[in-house]
PDB file of C-alpha atoms in Angstrom:
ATOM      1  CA  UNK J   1     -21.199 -28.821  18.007  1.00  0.00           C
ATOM      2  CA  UNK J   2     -23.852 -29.278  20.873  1.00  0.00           C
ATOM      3  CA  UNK J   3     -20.470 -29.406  23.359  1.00  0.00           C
ATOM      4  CA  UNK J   4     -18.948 -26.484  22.107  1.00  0.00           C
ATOM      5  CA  UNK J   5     -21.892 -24.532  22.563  1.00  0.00           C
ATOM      6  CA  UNK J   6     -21.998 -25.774  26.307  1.00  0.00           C
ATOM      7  CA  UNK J   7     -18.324 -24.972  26.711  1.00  0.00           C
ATOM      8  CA  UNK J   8     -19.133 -21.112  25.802  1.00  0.00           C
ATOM      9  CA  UNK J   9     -20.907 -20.804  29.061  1.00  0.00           C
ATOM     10  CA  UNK J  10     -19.404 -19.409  31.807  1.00  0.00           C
ATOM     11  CA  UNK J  11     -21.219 -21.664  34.410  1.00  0.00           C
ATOM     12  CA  UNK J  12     -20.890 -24.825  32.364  1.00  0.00           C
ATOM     13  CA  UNK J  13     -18.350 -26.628  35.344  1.00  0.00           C
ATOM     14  CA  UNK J  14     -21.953 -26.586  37.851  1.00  0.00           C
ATOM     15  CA  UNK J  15     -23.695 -28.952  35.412  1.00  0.00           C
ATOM     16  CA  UNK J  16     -24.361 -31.994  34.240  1.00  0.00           C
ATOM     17  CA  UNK J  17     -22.966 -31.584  30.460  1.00  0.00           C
ATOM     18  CA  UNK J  18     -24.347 -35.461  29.753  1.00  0.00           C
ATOM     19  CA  UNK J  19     -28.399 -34.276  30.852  1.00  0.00           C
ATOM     20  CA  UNK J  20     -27.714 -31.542  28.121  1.00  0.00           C
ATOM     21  CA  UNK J  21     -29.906 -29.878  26.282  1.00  0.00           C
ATOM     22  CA  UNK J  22     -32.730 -29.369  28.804  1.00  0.00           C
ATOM     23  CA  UNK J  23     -35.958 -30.950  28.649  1.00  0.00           C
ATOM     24  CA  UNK J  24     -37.567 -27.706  29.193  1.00  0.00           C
ATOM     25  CA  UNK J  25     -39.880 -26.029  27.368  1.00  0.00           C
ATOM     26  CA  UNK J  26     -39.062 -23.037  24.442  1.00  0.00           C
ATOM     27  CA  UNK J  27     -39.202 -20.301  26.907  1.00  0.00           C
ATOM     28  CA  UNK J  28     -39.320 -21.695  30.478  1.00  0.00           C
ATOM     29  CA  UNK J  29     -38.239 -19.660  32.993  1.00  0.00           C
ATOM     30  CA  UNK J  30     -36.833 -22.362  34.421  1.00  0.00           C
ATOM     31  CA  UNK J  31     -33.459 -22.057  32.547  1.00  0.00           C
ATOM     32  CA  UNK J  32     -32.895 -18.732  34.195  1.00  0.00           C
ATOM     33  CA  UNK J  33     -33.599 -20.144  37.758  1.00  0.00           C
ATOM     34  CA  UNK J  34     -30.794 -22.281  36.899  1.00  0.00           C
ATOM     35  CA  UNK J  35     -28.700 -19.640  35.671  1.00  0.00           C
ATOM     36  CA  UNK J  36     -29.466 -17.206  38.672  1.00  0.00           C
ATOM     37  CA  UNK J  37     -28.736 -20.427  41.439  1.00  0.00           C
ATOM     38  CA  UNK J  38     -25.739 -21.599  39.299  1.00  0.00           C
ATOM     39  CA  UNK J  39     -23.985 -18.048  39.260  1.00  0.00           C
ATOM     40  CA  UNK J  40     -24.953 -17.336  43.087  1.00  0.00           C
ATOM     41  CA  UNK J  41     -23.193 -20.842  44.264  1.00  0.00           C
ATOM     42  CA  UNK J  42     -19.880 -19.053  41.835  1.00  0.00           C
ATOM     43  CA  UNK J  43     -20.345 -15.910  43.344  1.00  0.00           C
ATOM     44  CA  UNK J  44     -20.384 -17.229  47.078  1.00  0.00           C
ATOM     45  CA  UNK J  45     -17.417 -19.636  46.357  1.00  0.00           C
ATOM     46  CA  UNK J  46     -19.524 -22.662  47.785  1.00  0.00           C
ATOM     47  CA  UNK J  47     -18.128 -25.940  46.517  1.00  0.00           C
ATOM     48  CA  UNK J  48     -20.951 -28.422  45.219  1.00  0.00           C
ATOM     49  CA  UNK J  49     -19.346 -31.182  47.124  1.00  0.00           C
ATOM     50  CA  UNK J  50     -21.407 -29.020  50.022  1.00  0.00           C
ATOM     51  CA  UNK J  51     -24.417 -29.147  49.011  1.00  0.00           C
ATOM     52  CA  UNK J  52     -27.566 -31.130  49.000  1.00  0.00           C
ATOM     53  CA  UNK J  53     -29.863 -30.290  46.626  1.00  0.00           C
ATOM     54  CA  UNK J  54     -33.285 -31.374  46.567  1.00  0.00           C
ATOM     55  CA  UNK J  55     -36.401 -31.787  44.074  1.00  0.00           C
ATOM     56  CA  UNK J  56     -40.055 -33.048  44.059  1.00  0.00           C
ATOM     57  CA  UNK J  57     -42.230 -34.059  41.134  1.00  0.00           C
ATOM     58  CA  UNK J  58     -42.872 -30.855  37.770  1.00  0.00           C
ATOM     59  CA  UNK J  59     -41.141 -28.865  35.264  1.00  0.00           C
ATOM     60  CA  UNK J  60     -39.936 -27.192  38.175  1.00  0.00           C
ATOM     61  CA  UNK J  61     -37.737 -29.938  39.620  1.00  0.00           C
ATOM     62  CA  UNK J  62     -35.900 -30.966  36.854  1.00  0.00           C
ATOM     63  CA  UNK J  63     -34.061 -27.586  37.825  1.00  0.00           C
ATOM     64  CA  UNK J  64     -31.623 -29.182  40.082  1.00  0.00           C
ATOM     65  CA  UNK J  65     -31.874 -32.793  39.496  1.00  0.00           C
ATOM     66  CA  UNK J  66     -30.884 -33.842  36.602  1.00  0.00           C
ATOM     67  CA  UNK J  67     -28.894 -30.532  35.758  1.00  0.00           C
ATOM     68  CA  UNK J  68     -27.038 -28.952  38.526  1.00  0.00           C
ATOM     69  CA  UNK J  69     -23.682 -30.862  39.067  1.00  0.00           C
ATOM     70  CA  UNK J  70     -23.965 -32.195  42.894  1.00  0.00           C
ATOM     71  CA  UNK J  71     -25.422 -34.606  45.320  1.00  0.00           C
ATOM     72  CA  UNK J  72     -29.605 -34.542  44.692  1.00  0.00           C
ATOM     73  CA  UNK J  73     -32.127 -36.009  46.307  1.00  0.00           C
ATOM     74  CA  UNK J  74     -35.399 -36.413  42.970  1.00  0.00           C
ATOM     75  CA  UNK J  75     -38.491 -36.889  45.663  1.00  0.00           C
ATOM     76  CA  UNK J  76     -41.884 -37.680  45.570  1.00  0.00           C
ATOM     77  CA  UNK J  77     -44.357 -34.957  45.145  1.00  0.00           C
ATOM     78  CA  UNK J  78     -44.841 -32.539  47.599  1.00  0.00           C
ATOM     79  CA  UNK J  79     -42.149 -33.966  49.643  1.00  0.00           C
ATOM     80  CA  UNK J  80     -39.242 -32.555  49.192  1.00  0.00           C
ATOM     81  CA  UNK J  81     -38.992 -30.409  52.219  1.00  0.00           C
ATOM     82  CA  UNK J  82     -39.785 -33.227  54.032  1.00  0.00           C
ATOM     83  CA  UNK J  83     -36.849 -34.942  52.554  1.00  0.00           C
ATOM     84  CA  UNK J  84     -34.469 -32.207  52.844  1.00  0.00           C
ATOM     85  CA  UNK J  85     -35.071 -31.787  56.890  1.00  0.00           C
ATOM     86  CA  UNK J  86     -34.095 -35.174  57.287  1.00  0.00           C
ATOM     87  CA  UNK J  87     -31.083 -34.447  55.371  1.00  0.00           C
ATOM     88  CA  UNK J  88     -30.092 -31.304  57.556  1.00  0.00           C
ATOM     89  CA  UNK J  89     -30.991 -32.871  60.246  1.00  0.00           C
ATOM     90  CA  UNK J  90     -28.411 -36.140  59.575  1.00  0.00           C
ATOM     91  CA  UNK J  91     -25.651 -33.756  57.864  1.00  0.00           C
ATOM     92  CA  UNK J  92     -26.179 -30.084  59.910  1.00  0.00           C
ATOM     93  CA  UNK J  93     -22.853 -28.898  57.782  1.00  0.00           C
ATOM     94  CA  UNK J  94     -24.214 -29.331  55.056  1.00  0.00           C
ATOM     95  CA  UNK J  95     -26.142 -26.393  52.597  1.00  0.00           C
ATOM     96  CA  UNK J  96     -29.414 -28.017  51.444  1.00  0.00           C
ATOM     97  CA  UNK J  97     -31.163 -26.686  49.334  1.00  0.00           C
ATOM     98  CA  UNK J  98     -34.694 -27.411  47.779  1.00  0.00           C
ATOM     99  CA  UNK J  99     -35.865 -26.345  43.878  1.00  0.00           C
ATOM    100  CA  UNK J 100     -39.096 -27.307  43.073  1.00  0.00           C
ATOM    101  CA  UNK J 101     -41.943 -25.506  41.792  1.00  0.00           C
ATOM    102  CA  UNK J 102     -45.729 -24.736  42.929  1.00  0.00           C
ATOM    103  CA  UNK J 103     -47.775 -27.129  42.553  1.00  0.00           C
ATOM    104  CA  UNK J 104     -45.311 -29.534  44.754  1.00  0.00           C
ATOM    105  CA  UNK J 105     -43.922 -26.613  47.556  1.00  0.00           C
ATOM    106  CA  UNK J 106     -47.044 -24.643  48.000  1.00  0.00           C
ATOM    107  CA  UNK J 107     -50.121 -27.027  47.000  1.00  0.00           C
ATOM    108  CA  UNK J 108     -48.936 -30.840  47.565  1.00  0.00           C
ATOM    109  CA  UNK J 109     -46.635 -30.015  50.126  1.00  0.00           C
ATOM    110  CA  UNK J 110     -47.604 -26.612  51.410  1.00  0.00           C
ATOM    111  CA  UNK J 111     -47.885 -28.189  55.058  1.00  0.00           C
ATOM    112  CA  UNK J 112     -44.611 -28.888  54.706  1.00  0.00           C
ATOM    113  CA  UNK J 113     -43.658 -25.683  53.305  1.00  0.00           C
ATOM    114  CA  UNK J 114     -45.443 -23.521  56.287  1.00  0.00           C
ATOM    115  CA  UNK J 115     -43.848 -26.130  59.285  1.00  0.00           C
ATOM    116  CA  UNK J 116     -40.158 -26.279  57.720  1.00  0.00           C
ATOM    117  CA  UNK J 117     -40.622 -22.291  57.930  1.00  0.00           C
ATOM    118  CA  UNK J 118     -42.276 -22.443  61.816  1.00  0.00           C
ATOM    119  CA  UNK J 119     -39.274 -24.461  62.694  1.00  0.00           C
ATOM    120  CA  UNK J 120     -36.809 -22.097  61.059  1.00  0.00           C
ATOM    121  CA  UNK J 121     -34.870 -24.971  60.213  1.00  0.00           C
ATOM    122  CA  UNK J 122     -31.470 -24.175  58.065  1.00  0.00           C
ATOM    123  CA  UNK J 123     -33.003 -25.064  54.435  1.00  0.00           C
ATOM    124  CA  UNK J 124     -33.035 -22.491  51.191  1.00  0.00           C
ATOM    125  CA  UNK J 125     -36.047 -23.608  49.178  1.00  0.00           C
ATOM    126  CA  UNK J 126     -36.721 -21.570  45.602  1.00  0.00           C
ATOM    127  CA  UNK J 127     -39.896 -22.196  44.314  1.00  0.00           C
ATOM    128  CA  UNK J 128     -40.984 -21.391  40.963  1.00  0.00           C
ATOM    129  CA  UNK J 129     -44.071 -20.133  40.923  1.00  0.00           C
ATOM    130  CA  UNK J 130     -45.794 -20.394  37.076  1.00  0.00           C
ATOM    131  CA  UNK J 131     -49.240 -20.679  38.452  1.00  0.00           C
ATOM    132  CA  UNK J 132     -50.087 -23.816  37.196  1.00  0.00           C
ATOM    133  CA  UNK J 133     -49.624 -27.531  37.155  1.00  0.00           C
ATOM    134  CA  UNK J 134     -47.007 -27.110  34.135  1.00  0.00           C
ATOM    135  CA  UNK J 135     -46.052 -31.184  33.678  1.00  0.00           C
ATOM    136  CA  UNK J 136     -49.536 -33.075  34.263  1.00  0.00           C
ATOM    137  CA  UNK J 137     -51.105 -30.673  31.812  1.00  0.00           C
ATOM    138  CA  UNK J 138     -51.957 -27.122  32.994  1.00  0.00           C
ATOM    139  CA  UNK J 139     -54.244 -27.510  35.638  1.00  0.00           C
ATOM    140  CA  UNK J 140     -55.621 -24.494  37.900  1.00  0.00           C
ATOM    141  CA  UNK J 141     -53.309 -24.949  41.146  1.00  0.00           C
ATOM    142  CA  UNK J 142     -53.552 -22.459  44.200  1.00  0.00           C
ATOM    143  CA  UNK J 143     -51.341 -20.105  42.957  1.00  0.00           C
ATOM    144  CA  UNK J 144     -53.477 -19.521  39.607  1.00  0.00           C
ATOM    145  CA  UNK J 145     -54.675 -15.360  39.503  1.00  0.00           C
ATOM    146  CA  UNK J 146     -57.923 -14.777  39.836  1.00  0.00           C
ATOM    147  CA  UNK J 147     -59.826 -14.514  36.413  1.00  0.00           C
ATOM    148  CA  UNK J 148     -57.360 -16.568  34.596  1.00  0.00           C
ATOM    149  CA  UNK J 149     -58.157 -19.909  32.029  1.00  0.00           C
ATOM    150  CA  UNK J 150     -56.569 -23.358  32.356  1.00  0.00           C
ATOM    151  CA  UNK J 151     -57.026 -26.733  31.343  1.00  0.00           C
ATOM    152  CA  UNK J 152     -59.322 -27.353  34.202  1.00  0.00           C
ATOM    153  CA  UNK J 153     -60.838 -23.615  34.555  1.00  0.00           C
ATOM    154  CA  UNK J 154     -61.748 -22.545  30.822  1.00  0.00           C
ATOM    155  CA  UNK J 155     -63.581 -20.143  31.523  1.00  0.00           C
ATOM    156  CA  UNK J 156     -61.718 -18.083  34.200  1.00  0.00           C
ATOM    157  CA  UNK J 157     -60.294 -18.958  37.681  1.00  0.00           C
ATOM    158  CA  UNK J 158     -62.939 -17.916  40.362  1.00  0.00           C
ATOM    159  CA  UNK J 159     -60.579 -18.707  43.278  1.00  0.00           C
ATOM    160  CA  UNK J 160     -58.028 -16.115  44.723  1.00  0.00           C
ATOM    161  CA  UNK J 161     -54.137 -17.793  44.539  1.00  0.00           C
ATOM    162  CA  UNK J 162     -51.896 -18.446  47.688  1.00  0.00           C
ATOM    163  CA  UNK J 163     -49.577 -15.976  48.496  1.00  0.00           C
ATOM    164  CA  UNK J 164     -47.057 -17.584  49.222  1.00  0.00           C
ATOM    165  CA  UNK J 165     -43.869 -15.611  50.100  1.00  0.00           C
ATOM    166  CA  UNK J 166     -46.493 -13.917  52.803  1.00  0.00           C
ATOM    167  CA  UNK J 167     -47.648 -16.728  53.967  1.00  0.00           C
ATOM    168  CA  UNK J 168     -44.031 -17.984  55.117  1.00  0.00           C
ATOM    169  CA  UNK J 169     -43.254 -14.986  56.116  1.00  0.00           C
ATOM    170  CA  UNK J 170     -45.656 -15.160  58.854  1.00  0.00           C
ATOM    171  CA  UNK J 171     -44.782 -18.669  59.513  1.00  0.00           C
ATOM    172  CA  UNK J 172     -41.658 -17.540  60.966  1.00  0.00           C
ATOM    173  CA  UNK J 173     -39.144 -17.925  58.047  1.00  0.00           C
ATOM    174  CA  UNK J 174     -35.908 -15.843  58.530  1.00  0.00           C
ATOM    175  CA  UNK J 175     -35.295 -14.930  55.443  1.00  0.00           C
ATOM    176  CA  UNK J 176     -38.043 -14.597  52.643  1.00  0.00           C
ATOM    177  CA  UNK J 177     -38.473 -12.721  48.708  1.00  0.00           C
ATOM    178  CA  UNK J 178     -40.139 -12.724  45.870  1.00  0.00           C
ATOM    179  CA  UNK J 179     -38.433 -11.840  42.268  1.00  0.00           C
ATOM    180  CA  UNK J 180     -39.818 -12.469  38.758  1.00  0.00           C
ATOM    181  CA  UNK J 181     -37.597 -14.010  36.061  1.00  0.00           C
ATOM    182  CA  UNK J 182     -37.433 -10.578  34.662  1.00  0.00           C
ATOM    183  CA  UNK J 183     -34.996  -9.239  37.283  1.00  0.00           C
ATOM    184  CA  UNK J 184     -32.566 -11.966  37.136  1.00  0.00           C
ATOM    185  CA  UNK J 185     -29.513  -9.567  38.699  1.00  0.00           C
ATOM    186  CA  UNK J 186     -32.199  -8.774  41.858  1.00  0.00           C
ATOM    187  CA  UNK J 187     -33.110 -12.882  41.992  1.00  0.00           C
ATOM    188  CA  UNK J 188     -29.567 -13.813  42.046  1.00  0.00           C
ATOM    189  CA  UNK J 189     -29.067 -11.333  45.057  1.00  0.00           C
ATOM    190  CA  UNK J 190     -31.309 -12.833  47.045  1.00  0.00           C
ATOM    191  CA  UNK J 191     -30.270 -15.998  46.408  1.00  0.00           C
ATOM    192  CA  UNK J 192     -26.638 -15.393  47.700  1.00  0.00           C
ATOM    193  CA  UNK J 193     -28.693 -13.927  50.836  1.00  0.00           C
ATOM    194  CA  UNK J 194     -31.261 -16.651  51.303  1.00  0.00           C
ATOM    195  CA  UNK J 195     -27.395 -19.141  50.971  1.00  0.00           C
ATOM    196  CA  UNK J 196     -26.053 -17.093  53.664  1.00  0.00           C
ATOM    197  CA  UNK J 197     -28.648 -16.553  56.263  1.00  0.00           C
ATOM    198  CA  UNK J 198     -28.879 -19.047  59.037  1.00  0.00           C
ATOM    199  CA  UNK J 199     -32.453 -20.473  59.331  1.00  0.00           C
ATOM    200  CA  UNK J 200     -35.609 -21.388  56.839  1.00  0.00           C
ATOM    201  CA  UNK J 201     -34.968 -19.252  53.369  1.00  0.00           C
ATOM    202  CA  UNK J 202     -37.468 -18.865  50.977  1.00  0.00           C
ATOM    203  CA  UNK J 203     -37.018 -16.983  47.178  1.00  0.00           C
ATOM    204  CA  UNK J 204     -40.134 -17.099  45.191  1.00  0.00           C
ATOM    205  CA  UNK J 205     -39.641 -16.753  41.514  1.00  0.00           C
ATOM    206  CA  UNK J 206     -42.698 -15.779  39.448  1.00  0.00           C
ATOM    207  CA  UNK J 207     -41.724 -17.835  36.347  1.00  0.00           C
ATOM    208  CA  UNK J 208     -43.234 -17.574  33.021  1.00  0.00           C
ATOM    209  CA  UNK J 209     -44.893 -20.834  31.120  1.00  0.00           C
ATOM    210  CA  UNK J 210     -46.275 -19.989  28.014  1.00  0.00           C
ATOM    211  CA  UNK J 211     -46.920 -23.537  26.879  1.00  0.00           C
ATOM    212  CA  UNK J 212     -49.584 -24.271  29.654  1.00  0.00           C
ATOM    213  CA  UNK J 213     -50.479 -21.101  31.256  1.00  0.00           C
ATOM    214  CA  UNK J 214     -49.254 -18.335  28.390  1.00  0.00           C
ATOM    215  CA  UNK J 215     -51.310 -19.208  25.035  1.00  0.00           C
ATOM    216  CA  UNK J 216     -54.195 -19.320  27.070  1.00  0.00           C
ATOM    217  CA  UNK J 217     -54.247 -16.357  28.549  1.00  0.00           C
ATOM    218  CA  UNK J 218     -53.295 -14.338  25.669  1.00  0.00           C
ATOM    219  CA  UNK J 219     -49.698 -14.333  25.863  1.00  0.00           C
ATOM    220  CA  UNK J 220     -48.454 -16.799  23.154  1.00  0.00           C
ATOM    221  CA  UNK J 221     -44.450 -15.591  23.709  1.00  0.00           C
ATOM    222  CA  UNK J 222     -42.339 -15.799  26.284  1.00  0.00           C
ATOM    223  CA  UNK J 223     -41.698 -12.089  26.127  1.00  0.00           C
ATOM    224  CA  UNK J 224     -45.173 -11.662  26.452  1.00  0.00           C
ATOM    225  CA  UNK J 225     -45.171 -13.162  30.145  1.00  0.00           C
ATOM    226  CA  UNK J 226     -41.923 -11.177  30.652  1.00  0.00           C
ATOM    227  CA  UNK J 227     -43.342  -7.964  29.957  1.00  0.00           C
ATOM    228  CA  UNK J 228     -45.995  -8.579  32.304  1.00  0.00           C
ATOM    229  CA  UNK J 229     -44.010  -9.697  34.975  1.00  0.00           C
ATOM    230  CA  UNK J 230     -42.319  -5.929  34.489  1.00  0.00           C
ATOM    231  CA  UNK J 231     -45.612  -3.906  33.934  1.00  0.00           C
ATOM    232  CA  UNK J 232     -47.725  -5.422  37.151  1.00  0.00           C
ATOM    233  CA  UNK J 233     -44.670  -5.992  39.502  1.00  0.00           C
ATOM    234  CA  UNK J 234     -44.900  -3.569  42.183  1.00  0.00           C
ATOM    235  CA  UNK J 235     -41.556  -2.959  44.883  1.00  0.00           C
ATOM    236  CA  UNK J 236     -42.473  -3.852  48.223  1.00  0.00           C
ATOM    237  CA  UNK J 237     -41.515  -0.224  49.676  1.00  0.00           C
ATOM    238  CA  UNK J 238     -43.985   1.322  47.156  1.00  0.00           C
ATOM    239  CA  UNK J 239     -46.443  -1.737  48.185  1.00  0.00           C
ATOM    240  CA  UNK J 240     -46.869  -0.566  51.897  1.00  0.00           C
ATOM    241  CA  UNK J 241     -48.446   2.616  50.717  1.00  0.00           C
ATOM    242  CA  UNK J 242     -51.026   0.655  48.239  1.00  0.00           C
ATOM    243  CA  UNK J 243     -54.660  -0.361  49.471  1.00  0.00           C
ATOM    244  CA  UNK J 244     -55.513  -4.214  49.268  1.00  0.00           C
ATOM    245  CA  UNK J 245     -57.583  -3.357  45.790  1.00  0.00           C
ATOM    246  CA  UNK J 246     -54.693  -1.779  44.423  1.00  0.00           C
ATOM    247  CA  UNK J 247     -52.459  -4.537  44.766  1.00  0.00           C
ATOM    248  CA  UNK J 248     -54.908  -7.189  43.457  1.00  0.00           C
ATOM    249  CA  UNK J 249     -53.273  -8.709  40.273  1.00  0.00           C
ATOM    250  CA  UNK J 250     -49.561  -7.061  40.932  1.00  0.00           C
ATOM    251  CA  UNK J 251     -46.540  -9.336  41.685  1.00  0.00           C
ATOM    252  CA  UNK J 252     -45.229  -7.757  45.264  1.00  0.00           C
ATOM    253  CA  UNK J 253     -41.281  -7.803  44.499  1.00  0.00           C
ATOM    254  CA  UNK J 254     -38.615  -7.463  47.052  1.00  0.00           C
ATOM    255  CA  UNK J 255     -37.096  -8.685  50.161  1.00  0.00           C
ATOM    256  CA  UNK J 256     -40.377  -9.033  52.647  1.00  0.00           C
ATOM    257  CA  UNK J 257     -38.726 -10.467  55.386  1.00  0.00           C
ATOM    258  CA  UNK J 258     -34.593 -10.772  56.629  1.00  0.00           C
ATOM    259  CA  UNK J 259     -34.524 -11.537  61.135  1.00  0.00           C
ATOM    260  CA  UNK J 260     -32.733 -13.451  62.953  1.00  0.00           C
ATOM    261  CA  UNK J 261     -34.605 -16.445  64.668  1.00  0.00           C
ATOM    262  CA  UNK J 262     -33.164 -19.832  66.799  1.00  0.00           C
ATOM    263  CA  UNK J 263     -32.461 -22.537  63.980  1.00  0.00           C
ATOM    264  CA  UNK J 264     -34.389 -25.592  64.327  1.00  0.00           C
ATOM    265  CA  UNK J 265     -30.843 -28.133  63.613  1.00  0.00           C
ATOM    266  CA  UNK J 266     -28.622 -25.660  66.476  1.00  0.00           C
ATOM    267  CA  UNK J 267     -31.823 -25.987  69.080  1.00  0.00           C
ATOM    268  CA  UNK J 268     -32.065 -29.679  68.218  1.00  0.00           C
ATOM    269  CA  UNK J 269     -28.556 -30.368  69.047  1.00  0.00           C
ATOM    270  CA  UNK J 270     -28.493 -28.634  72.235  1.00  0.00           C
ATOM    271  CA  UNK J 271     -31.527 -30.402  73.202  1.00  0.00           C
ATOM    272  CA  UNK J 272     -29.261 -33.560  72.834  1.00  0.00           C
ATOM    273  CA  UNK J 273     -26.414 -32.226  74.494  1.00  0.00           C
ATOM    274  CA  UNK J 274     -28.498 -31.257  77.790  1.00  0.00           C
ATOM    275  CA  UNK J 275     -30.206 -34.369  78.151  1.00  0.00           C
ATOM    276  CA  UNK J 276     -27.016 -36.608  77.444  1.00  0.00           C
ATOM    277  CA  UNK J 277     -25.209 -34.264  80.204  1.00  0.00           C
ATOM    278  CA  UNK J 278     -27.975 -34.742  82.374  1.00  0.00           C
ATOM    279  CA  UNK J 279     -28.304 -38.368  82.432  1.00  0.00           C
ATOM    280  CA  UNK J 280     -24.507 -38.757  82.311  1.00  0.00           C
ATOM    281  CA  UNK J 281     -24.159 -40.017  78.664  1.00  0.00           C
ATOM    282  CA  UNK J 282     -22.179 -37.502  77.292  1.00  0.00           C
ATOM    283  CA  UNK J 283     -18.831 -39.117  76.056  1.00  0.00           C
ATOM    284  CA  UNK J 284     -15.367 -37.779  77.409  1.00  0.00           C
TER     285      UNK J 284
END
């Protein structure tokens, strides 16, 4: 029964069938990240033969390994953009790609996160952003709003979160947006984009968990996170015109940042042609 259900998807051929069902939670957001990245690699024609796709530690990175059907690299925590430069590095032709949530892209690894960017090396990462250590038991992480309860802050969050997708941005990514999981046609767009564009990508997905972060701050449902995500997202056009107290608590949704930068793999290479020309080692 469980197979025919899986067969009545349209994007059943880029998954595993045999890690199926998820582990995820009821109402994870992390099934529609899966959705959105499975129907932009259709819609781009990429074959998964070339791609890399690579995870850390969380909820987050059981996205791509074990369910999307190609080569993946499962990491260590907050390594996985480490990881994934080595692999574009050794195989330049290949699309790498890293899924991962957080705590392990933005806290863990978020030195990582801002160098990979500086370089402007030729990596997509999507991080889902759910504000909280979802897996080791809903911890306050960087990216936890202001005011809000977790396991470790009961009473309310005194720090101000990590913004991330500006943060990048002014690292020197080429490419960087921010989506909720309530605009799933816009998030697949960007994904296509953040596929095609030559240099460091970066799509943000503000992702609901309403196991960890959701019951305790007063949205039990899914569609309770989901309906916020709608009522405080703000577009980014709108956002230029709004004061710094205005914005505080809104999700800032849209395309911040789409240039065209030297790649970090292209500069490399020339760097390696030059000096083998120079000291005669270049072969004939």
């Amino acid at each position: 029964m469980a197979k025919e259900i899986y067969s009545m998807y349209p994007r059943v051929k880029y998954l595993r069938k045999e890690a199926l069902p998820t582990a995820l939670c009821p109402g994870c957001g992390g099934g529609t990240v899966l959705n959105a990245f499975a129907n932009a690699v259709d819609q781009l024609k990429i074959d998964p033969r070339d791609l890399v796709v690579v995870s850390g530690i969380g909820c987050s990175a059981w996205i791509a390994s074990p369910y999307f059907l190609a080569d993946t690299l499962h990491t260590t925590h907050g390594r996985a953009i480490a990881f994934a430069t080595g692999v574009k590095v050794g195989l330049p032709d290949k699309k790498v790609v890293v899924i991962s949530g957080d705590g392990d892209l933005a806290s863990i690894g978020g030195n990582h996160l801002i160098h990979a960017a500086r370089r402007n090396i030729d990596i997509t990462v999507i991080l889902v952003n759910n504000f909280i250590y979802g897996m080791t038991g809903g911890q306050v992480a960087p990216t936890t709003p202001f005011g809000a309860r977790t396991t470790t802050s009961p009473y309310r969050n005194i720090e101000h979160p990590l913004q991330i997708s500006e943060t990048v941005a002014a690292a020197g990514a080429s490419y960087v947006a921010r989506w909720t999981t309530a605009h799933v046609y816009q998030l697949i767009e960007s994904i296509k984009k953040a596929l095609t564009v030559k240099g460091f990508s970066l799509v943000e997905v503000i992702s609901q968990c309403p196991v960890q972060f959701g019951r305790r701050n007063r949205m039990k449902e899914p569609a309770d996170m989901l309906r916020w995500f709608l009522k405080d997202s703000v577009p980014i056009s709108k956002a230029r015109n709004m004061s710094p107290e205005e914005l505080e608590g809104k999700f800032v949704i849209g395309e911040l940042v789409n240039r065209e930068r030297p790649e970090f793999t292209e500069e490399l290479n020339k760097l390696i042609d030059d000096v083998q020309e120079h000291f005669g080692l270049r072969e004939e």
